[in-house]
Short mmCIF file of N, CA, C and O in Angstrom, two decimals:
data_model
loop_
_atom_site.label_atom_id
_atom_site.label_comp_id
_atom_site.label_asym_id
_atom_site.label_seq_id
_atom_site.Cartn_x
_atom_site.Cartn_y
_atom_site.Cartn_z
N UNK U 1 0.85 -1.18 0.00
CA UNK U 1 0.00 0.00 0.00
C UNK U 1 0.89 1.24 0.00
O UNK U 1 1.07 1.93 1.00
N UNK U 2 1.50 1.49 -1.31
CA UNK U 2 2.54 2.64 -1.21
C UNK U 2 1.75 4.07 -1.41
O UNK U 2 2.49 5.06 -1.38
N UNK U 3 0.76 4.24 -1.54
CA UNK U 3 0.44 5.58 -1.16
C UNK U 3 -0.05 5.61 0.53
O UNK U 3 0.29 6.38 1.43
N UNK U 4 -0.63 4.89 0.55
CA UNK U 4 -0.87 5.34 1.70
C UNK U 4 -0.06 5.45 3.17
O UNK U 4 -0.36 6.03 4.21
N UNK U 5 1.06 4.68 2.81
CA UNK U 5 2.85 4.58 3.46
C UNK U 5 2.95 5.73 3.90
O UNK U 5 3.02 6.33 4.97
N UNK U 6 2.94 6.03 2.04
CA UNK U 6 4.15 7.31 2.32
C UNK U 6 3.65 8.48 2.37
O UNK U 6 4.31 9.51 2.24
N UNK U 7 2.11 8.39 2.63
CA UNK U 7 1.21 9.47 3.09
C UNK U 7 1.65 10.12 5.26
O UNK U 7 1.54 11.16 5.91
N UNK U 8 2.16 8.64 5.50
CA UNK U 8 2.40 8.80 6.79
C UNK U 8 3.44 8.90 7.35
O UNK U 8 3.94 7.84 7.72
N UNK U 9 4.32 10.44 7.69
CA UNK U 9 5.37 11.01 8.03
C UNK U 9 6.29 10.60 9.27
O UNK U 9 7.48 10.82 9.50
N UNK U 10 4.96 9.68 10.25
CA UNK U 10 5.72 8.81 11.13
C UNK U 10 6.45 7.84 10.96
O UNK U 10 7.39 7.59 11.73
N UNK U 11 6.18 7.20 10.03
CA UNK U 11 7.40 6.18 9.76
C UNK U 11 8.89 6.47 9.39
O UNK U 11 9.42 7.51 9.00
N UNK U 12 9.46 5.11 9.67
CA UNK U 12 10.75 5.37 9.49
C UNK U 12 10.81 5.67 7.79
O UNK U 12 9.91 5.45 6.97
N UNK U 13 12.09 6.21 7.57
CA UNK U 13 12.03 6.28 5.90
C UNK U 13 11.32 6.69 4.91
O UNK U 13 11.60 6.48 3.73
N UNK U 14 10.21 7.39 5.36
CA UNK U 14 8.93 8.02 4.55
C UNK U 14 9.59 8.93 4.40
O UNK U 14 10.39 8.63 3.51
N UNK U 15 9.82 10.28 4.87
CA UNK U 15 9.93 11.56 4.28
C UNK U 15 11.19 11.40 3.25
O UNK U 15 11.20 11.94 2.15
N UNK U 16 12.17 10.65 3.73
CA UNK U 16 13.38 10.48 3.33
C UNK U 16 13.52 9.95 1.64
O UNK U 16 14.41 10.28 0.85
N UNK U 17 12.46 9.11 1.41
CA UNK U 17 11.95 8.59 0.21
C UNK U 17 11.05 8.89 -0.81
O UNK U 17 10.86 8.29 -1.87
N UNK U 18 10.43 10.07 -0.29
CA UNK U 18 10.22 11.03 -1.21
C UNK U 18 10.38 11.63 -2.19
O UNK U 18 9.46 12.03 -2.90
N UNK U 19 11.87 11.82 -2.47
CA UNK U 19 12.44 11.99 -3.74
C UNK U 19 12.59 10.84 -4.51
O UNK U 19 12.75 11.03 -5.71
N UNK U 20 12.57 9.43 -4.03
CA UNK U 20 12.53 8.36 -5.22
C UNK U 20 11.55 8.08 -5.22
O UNK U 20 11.36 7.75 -6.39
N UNK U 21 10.35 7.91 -4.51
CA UNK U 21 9.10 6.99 -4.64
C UNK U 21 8.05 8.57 -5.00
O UNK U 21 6.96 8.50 -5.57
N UNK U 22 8.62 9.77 -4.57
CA UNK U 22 7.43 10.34 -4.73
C UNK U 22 6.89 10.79 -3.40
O UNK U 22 6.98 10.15 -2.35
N UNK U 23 6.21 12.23 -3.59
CA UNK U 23 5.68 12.82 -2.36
C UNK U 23 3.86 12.80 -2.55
O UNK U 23 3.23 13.78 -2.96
N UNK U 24 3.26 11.55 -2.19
CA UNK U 24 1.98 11.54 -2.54
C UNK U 24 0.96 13.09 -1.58
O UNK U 24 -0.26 13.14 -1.47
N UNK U 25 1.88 14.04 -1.10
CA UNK U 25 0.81 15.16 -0.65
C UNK U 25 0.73 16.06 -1.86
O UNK U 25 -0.15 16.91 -1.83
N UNK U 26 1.54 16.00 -2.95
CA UNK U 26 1.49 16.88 -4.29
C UNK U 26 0.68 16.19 -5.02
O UNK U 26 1.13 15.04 -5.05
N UNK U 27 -0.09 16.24 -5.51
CA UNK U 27 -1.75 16.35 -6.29
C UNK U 27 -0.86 15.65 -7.43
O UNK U 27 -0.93 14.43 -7.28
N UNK U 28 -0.44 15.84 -7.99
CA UNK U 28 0.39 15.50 -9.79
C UNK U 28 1.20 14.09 -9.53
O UNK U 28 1.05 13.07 -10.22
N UNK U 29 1.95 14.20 -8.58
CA UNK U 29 2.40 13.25 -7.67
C UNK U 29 1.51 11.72 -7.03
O UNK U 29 1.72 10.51 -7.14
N UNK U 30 0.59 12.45 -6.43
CA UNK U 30 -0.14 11.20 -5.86
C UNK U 30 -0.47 10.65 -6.85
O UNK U 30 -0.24 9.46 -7.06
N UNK U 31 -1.35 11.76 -8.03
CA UNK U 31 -2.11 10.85 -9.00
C UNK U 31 -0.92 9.24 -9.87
O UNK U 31 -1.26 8.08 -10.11
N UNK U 32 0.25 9.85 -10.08
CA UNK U 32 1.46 9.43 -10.66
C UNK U 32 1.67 8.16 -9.44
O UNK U 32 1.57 7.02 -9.89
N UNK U 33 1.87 8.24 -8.45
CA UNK U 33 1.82 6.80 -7.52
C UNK U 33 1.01 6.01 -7.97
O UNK U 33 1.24 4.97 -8.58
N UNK U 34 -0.62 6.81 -7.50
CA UNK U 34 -1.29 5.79 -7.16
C UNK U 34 -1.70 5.18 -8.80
O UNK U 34 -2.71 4.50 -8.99
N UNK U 35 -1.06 5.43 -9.54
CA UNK U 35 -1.45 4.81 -11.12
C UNK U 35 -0.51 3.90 -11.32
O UNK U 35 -0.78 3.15 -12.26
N UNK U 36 0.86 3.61 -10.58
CA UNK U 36 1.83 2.71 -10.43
C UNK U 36 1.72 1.51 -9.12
O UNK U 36 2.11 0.34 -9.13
N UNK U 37 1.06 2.24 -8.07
CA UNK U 37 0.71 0.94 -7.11
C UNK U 37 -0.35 0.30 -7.00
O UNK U 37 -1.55 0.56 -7.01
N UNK U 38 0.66 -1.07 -6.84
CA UNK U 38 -0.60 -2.39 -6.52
C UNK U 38 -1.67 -2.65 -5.86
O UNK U 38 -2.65 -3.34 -6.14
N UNK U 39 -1.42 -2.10 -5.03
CA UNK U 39 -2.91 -2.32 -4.33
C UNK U 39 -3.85 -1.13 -4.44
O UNK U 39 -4.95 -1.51 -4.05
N UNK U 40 -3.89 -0.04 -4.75
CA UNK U 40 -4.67 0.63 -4.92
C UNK U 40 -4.99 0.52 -6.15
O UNK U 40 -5.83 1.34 -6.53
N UNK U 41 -4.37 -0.69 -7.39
CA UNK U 41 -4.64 -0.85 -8.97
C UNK U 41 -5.29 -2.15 -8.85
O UNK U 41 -5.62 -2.79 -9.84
N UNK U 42 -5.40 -2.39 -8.12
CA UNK U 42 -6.22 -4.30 -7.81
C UNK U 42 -7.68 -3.96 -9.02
O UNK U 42 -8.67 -3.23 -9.01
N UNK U 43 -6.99 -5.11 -10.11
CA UNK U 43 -8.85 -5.54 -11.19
C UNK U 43 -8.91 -6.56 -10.64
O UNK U 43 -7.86 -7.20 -10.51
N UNK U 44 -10.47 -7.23 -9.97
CA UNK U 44 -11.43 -7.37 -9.90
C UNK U 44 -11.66 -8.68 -10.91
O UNK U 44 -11.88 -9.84 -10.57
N UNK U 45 -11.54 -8.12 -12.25
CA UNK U 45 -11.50 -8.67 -13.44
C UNK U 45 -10.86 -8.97 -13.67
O UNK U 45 -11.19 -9.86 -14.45
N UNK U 46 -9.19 -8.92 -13.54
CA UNK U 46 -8.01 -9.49 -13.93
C UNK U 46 -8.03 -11.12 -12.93
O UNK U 46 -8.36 -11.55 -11.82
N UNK U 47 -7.47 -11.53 -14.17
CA UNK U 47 -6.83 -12.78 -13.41
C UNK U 47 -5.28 -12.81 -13.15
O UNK U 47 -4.45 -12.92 -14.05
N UNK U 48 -5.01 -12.70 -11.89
CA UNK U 48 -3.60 -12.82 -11.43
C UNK U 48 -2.85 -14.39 -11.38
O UNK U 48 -3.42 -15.48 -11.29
N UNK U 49 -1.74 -14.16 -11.45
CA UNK U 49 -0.82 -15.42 -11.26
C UNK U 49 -0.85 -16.11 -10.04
O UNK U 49 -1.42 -15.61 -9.07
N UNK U 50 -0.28 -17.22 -9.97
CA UNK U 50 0.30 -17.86 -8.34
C UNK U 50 0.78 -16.70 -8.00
O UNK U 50 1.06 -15.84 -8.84
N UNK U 51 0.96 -16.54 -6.62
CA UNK U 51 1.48 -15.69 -6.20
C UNK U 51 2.12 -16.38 -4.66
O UNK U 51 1.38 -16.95 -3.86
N UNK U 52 3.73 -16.19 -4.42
CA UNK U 52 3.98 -16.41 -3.13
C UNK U 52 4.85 -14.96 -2.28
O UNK U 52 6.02 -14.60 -2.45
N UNK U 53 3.97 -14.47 -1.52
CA UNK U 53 3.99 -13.35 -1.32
C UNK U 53 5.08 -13.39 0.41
O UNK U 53 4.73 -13.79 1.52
N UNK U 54 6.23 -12.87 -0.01
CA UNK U 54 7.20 -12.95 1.65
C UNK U 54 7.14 -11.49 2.04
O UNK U 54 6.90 -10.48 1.38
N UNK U 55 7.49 -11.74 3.60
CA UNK U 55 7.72 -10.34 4.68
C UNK U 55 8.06 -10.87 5.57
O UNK U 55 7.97 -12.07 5.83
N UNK U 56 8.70 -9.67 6.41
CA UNK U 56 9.96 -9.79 7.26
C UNK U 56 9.16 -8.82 8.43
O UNK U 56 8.96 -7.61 8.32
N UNK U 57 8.76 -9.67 9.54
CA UNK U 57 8.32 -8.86 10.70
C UNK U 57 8.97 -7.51 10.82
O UNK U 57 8.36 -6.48 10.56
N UNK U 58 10.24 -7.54 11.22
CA UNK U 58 11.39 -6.77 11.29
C UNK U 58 11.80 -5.49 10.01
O UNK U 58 12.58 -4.56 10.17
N UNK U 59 11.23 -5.72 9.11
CA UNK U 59 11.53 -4.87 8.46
C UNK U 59 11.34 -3.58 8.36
O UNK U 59 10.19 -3.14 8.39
N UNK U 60 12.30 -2.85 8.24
CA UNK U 60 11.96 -1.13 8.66
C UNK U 60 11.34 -0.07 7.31
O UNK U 60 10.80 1.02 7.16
N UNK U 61 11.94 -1.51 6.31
CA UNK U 61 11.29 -0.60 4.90
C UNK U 61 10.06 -0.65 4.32
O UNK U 61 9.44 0.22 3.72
N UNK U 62 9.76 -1.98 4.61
CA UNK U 62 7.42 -2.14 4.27
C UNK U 62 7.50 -3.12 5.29
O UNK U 62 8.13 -4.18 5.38
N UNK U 63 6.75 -2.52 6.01
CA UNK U 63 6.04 -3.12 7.07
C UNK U 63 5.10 -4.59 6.95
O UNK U 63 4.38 -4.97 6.03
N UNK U 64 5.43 -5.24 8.26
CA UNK U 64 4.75 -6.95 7.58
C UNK U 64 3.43 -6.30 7.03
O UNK U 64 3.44 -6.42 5.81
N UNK U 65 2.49 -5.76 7.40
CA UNK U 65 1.39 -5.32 6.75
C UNK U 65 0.66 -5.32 5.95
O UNK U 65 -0.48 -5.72 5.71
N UNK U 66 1.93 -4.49 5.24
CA UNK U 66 1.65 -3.97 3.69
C UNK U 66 1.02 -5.45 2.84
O UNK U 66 -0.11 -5.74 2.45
N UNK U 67 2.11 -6.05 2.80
CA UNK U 67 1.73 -7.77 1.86
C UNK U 67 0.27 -7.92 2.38
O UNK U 67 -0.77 -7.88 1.72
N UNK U 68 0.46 -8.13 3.90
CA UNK U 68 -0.64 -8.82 4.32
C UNK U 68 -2.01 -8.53 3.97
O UNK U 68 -2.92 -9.35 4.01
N UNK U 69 -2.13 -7.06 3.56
CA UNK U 69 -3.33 -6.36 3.49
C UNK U 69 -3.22 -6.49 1.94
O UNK U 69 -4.32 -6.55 1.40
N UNK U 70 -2.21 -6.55 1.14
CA UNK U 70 -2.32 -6.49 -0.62
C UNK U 70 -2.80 -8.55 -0.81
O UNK U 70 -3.61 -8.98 -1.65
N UNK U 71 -2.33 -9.09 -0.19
CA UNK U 71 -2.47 -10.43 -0.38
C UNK U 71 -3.92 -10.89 0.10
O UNK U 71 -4.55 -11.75 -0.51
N UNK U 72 -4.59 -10.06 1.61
CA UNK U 72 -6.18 -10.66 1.67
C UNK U 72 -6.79 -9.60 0.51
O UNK U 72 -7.98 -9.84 0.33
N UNK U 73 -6.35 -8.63 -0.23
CA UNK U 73 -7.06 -7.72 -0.79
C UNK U 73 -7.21 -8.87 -1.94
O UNK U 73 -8.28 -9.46 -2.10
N UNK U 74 -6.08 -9.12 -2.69
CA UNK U 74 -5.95 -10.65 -3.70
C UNK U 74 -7.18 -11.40 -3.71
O UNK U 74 -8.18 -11.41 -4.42
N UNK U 75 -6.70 -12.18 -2.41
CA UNK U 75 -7.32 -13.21 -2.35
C UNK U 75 -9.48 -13.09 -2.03
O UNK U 75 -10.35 -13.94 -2.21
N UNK U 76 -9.55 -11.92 -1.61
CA UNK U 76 -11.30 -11.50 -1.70
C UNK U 76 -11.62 -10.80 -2.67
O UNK U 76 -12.81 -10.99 -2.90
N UNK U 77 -11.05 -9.88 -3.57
CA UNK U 77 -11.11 -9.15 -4.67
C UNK U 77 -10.67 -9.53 -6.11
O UNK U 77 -10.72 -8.74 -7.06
N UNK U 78 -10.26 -10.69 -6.19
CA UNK U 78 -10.05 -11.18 -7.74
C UNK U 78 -10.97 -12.42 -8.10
O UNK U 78 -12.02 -12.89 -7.68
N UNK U 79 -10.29 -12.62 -8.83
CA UNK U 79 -10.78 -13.72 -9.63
C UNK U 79 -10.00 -14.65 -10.03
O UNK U 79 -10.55 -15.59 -10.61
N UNK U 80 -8.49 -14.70 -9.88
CA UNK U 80 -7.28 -15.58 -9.81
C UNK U 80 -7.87 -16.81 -9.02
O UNK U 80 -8.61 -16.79 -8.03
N UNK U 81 -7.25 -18.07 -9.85
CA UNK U 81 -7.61 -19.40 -9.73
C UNK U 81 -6.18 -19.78 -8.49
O UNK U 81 -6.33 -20.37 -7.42
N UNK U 82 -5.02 -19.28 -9.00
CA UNK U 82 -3.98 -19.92 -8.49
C UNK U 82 -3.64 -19.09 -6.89
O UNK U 82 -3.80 -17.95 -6.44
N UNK U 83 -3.14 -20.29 -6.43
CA UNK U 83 -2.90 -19.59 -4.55
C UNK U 83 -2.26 -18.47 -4.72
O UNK U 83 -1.40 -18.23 -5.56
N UNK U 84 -2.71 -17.74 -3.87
CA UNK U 84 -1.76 -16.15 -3.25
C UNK U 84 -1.65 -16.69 -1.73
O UNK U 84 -2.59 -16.90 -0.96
N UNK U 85 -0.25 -16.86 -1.49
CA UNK U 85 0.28 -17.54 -0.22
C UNK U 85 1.25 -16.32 0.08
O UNK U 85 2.01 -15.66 -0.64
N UNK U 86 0.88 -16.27 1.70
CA UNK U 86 1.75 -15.27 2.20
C UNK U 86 2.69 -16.04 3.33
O UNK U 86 2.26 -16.87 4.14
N UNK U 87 3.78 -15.69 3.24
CA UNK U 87 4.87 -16.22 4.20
C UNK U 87 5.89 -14.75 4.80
O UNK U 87 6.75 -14.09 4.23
N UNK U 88 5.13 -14.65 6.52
CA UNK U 88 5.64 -13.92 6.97
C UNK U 88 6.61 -14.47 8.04
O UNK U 88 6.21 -15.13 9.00
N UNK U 89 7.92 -14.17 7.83
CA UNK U 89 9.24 -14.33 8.64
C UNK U 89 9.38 -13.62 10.00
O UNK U 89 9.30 -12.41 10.22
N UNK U 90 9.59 -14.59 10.82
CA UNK U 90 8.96 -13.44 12.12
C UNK U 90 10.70 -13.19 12.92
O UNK U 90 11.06 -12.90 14.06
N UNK U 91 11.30 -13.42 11.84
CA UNK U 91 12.57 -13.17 12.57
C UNK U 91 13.62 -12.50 11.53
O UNK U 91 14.83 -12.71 11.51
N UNK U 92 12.80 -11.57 10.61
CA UNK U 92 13.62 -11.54 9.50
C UNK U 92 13.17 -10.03 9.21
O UNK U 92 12.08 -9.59 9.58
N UNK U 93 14.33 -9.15 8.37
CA UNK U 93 14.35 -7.80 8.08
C UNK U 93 13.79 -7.64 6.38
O UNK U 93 13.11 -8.54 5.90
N UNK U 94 14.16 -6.39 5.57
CA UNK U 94 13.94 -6.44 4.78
C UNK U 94 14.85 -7.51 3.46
O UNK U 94 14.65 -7.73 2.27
N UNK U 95 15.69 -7.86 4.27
CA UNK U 95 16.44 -8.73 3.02
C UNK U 95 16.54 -10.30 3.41
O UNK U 95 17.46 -11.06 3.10
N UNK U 96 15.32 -10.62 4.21
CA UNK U 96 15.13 -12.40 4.67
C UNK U 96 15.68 -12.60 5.51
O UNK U 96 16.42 -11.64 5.73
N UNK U 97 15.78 -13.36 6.21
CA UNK U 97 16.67 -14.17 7.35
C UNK U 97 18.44 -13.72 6.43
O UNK U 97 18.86 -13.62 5.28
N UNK U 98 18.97 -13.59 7.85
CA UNK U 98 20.62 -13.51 7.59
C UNK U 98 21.00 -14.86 7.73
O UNK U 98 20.30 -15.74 8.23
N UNK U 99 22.33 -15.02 7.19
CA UNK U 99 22.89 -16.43 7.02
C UNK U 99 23.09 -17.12 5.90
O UNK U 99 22.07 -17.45 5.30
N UNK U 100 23.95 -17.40 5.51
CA UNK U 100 23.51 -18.09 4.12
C UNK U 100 22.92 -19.02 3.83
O UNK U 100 22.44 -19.03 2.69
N UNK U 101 22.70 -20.19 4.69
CA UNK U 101 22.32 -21.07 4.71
C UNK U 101 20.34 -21.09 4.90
O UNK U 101 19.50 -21.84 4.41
N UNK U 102 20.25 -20.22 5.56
CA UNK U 102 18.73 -19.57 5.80
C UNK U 102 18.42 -19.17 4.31
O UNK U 102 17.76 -19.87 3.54
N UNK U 103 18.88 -18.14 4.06
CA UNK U 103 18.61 -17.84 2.46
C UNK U 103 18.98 -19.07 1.47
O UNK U 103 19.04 -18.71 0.29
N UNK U 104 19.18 -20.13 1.64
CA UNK U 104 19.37 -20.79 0.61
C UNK U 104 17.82 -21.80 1.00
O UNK U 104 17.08 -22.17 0.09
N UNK U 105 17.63 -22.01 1.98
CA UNK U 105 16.54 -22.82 2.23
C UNK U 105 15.24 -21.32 2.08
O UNK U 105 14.03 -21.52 2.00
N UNK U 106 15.59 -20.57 2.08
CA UNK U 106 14.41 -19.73 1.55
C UNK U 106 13.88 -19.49 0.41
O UNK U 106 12.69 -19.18 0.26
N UNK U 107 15.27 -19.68 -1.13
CA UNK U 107 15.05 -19.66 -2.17
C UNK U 107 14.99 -20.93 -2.72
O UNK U 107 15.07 -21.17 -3.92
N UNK U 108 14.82 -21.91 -1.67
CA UNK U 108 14.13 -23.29 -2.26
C UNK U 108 13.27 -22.98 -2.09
O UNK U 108 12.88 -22.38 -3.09
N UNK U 109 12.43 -22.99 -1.22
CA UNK U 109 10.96 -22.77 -0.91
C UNK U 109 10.37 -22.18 -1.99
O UNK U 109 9.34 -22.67 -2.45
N UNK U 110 11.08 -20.74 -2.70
CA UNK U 110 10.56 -20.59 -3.50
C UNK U 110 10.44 -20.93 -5.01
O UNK U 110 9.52 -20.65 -5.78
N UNK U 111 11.84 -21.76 -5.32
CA UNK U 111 11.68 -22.52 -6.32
C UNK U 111 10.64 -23.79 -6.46
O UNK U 111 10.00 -24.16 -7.44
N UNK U 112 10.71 -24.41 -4.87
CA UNK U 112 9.62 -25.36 -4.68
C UNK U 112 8.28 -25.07 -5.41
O UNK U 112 7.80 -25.73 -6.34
N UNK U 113 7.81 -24.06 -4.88
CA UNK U 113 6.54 -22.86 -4.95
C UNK U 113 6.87 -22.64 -6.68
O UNK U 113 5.91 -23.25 -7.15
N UNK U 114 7.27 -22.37 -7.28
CA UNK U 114 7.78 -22.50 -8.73
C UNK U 114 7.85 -23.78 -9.14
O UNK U 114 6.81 -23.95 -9.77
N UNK U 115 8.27 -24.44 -9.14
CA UNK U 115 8.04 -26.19 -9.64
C UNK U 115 6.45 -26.82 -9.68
O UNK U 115 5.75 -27.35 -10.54
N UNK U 116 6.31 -26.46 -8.34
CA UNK U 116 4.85 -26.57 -8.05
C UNK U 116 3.65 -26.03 -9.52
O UNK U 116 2.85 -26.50 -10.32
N UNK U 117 4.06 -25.21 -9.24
CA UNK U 117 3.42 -23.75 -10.66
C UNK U 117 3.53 -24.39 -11.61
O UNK U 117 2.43 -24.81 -11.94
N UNK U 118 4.59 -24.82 -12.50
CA UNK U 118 4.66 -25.16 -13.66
C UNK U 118 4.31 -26.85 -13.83
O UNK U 118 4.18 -27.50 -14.86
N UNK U 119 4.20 -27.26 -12.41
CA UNK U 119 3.84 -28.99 -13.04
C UNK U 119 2.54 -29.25 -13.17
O UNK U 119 2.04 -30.35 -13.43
N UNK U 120 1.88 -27.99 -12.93
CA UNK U 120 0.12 -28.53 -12.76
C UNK U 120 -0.14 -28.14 -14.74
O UNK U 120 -1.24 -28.32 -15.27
#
């Protein structure tokens, strides 16, 4: 939900990100977000892909939230056949669990989740 994020000056990293993502309190601006973000662009009518959707409790840059609220928005507002699965990391920042070994069993999971996809 990136307009409405970065509508809110309390967070960490909002004002600061402004110049790359955009200052949605400028009228020309918001309109320009919110015509680029996902969840405020959710069709109804579209059919979306599998979807395996990750977040990182911990993360200071999108909040577990954000997914959580774009993924039940998914899953009650479309018409997509294939799962929208959310996997929230409750020990993990914006770049997954640290370790290498963590990240390697994380990007199985999602190749799993990919194998899966293409054998049906």
């Amino acid at each position: 939900d990136l307009v409405n994020t970065m509508l809110d000056e309390t967070l960490p990293l909002t004002v600061i990100e402004w110049e790359e993502w955009g200052n949605p309190k400028l009228e020309d601006q918001y309109r320009w977000m919110r015509a680029y973000a996902p969840y405020e662009n959710l069709d109804p009518d579209k059919v979306y892909p599998a979807l395996f959707v990750t977040a990182g409790l911990n993360d200071p840059r999108v909040s577990y939230w954000e997914p959580a609220k774009w993924v039940a928005a998914l899953r009650a507002g479309t018409s997509s056949r294939g799962p929208v699965i959310l996997k929230t990391e409750m020990g993990a920042g914006h770049g997954g669990k640290s370790g290498r070994y963590d990240a390697w069993r994380d990007e199985a999971e999602v190749l799993a989740f990919l194998l899966d996809q293409l054998s049906d």
